[in-house]
mmCIF file of C-alpha atoms and ligand atoms in Angstrom:
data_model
loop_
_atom_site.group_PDB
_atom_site.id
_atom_site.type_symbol
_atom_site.label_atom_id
_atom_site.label_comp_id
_atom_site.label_asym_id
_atom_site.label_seq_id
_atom_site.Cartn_x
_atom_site.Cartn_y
_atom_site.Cartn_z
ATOM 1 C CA UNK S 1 77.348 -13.883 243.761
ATOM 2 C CA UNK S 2 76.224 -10.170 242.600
ATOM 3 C CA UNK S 3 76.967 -10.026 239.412
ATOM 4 C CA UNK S 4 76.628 -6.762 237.164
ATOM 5 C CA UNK S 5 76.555 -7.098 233.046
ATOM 6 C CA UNK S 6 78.263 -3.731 230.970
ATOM 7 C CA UNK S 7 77.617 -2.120 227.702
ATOM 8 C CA UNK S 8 77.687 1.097 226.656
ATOM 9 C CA UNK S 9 73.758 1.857 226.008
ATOM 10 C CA UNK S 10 72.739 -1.065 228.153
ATOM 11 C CA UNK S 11 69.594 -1.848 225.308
ATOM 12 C CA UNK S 12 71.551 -4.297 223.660
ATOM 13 C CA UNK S 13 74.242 -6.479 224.782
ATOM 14 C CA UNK S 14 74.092 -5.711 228.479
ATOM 15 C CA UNK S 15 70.091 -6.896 228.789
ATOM 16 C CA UNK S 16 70.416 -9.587 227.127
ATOM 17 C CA UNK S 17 73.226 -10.696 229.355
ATOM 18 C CA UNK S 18 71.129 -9.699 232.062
ATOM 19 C CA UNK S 19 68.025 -11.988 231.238
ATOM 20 C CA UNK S 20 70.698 -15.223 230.374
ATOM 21 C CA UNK S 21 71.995 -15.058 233.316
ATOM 22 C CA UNK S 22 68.996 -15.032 235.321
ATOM 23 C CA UNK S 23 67.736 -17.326 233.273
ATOM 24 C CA UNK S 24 70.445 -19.992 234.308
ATOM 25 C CA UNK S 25 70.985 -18.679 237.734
ATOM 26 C CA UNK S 26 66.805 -19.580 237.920
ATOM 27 C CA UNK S 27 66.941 -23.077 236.124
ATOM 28 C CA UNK S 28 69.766 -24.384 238.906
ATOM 29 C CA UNK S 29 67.927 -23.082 241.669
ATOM 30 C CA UNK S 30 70.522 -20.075 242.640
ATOM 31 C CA UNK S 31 70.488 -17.082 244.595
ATOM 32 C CA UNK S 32 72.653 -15.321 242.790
ATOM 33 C CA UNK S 33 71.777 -11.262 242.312
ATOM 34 C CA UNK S 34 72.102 -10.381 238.617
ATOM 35 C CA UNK S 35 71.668 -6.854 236.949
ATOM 36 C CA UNK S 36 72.811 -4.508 233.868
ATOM 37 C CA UNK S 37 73.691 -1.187 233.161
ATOM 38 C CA UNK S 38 75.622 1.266 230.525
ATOM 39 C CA UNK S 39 78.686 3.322 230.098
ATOM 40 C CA UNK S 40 76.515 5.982 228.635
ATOM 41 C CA UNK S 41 73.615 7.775 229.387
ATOM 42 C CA UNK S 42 71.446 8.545 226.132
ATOM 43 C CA UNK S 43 68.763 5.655 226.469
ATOM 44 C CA UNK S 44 68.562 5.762 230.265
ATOM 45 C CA UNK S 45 64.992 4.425 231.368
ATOM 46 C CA UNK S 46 64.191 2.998 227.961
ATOM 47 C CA UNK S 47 62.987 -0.799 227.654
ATOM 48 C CA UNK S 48 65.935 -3.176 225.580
ATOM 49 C CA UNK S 49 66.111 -2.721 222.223
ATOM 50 C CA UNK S 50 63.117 -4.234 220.216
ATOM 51 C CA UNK S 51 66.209 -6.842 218.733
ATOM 52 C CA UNK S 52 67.138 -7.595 221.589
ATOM 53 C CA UNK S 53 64.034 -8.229 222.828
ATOM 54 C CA UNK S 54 62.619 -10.328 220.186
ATOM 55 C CA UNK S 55 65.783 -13.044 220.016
ATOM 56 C CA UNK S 56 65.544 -13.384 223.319
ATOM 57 C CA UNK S 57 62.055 -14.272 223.326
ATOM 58 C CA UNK S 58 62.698 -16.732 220.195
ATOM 59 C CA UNK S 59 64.933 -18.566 223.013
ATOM 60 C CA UNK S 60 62.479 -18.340 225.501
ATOM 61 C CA UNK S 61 63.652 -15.286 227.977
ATOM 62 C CA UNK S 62 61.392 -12.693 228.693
ATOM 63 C CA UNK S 63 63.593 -9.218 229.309
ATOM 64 C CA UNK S 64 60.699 -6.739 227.875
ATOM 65 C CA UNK S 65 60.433 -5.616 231.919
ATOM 66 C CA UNK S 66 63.905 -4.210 231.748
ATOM 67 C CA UNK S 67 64.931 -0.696 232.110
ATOM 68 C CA UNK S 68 68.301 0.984 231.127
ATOM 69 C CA UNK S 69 69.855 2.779 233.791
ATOM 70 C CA UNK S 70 74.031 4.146 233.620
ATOM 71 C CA UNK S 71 77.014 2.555 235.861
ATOM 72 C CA UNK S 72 77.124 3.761 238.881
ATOM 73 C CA UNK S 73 80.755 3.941 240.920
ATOM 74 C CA UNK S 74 78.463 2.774 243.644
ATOM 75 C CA UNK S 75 78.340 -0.215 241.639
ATOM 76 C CA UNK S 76 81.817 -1.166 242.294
ATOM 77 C CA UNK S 77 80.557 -1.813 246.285
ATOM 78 C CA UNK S 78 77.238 -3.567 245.242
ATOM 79 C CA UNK S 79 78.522 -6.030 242.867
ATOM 80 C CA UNK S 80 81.274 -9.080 243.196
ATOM 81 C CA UNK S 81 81.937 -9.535 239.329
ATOM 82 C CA UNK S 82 81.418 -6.745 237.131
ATOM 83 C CA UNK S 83 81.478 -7.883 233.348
ATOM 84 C CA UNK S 84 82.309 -5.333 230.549
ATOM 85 C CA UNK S 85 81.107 -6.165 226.699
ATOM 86 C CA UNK S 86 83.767 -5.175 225.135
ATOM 87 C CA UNK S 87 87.560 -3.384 225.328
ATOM 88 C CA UNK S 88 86.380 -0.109 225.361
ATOM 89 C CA UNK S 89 84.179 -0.532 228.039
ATOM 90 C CA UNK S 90 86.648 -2.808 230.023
ATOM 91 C CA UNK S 91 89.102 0.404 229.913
ATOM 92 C CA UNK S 92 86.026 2.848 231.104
ATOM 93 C CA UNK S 93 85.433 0.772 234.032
ATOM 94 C CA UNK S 94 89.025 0.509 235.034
ATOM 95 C CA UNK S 95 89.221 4.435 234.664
ATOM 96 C CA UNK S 96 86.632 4.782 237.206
ATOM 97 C CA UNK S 97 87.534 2.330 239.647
ATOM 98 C CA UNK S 98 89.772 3.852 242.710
ATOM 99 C CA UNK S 99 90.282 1.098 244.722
ATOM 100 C CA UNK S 100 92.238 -2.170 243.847
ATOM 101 C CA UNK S 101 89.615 -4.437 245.212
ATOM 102 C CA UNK S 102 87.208 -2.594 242.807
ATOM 103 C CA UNK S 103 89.655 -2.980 239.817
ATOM 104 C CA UNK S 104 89.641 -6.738 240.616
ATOM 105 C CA UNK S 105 86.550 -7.148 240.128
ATOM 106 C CA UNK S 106 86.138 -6.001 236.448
ATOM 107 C CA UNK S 107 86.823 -8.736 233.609
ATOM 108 C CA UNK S 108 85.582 -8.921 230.257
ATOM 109 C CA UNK S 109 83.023 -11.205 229.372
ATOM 110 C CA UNK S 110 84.477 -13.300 226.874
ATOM 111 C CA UNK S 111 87.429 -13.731 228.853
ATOM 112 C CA UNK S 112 85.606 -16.484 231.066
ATOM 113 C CA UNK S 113 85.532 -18.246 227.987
ATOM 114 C CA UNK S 114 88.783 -17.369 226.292
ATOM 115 C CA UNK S 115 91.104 -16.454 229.022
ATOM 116 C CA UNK S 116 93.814 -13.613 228.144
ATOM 117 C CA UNK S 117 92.506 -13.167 224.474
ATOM 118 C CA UNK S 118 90.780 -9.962 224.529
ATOM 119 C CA UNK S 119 87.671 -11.217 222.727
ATOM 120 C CA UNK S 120 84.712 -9.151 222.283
ATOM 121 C CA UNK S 121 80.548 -9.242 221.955
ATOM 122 C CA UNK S 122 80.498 -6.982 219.344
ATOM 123 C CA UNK S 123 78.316 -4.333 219.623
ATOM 124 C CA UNK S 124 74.986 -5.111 217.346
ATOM 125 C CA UNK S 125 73.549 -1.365 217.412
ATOM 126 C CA UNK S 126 74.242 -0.200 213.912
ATOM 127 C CA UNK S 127 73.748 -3.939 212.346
ATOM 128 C CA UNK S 128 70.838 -6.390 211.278
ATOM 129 C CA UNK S 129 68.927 -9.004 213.552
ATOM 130 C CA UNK S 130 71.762 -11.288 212.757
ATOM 131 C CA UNK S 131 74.590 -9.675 214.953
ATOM 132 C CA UNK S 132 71.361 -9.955 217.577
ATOM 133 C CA UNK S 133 71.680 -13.483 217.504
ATOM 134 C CA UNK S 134 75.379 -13.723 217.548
ATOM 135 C CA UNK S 135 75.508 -11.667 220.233
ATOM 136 C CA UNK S 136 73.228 -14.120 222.332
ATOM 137 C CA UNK S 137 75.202 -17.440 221.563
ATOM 138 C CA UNK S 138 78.437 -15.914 222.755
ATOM 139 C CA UNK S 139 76.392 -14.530 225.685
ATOM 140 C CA UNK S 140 75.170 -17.598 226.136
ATOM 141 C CA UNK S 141 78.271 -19.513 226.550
ATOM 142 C CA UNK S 142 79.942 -17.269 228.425
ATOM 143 C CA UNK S 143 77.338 -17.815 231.015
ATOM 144 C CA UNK S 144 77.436 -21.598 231.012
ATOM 145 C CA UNK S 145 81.048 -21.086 231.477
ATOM 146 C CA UNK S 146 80.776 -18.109 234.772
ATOM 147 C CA UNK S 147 78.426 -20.405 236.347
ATOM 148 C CA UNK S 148 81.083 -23.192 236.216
ATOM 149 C CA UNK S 149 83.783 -21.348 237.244
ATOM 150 C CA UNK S 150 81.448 -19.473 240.153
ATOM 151 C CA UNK S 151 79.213 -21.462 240.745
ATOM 152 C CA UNK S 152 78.689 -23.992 243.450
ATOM 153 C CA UNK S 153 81.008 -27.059 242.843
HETATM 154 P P1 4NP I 1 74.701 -1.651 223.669
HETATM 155 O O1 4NP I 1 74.487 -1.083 222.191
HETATM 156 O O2 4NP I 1 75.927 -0.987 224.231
HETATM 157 O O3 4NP I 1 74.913 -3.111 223.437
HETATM 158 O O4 4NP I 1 73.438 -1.335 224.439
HETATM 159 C C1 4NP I 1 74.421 0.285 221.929
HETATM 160 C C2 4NP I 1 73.236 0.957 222.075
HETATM 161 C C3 4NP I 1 73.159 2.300 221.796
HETATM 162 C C4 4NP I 1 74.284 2.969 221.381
HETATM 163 C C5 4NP I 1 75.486 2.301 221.244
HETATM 164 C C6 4NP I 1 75.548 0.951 221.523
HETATM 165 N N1 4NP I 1 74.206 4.345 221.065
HETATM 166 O O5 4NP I 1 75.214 4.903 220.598
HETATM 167 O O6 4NP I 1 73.141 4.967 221.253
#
């Protein structure tokens, strides 16, 4: 599985989706490919937000080597899944995807764990370290529940 996290600035929700992943991908001994990126361009090349950074490391993932870098609609070729945040960025990836087999390949995180709901990670930018840590538990179990659902049975 390639798998491919989205957020808008990819500093906050996105990297930390990113290092979960890979985190549980590593513990179970997989070879899946895992990466992140943003809607938006303004914080391209800069290292996760320091937030971000510092609840993951309270839970033991390292993501400080991170980089922020913007989708790509070369993306839609390189990756098999292609998770978006929240709504908004669900309905930007859709707008750029051409092809039907790229379309079917975008689905919104939560929606692994709530199927048909519409449920969001909130974006944490503008809020305390709190949201930060909200943020990571529903990360968290949305990627207990994607490597169920994808992963080897
Ligand atoms: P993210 O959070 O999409 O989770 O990385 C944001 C980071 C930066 C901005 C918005 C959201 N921004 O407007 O700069």
């Amino acid at each position: 599985m390639r798998v491919l996290m989205v957020c808008l600035g990819n500093i906050c929700r996105s990297p930390l989706a990113e290092g979960i992943l890979k985190h549980k991908v590593h513990q179970r001994g997989l070879q899946w490919q895992v990466d992140s990126a943003g809607t938006g361009a303004w914080h391209v090349g800069e290292q996760p937000d320091p937030r971000s950074i510092d609840v993951a490391q309270r839970f033991g993932i390292d993501i400080t080597d991170q980089r922020a870098r913007q989708f790509d609609p070369q993306d839609f070729e390189r990756f098999d899944l292609i998770l978006a945040m929240d709504r908004q960025i669900l309905r930007q990836l859709q707008q750029m995807a051409t092809h039907p087999e790229h379309r079917r390949k975008i689905r919104l995180l939560l929606d692994v764990v709530h199927p048909g709901q519409g449920q969001e990670v909130p974006d944490p930018y503008y809020g305390g370290s709190e949201g930060f840590e909200k943020v990571f538990r529903l990360i968290e179990t949305a990627c207990d529940r994607l490597l169920a659902e994808y992963g080897p049975q």
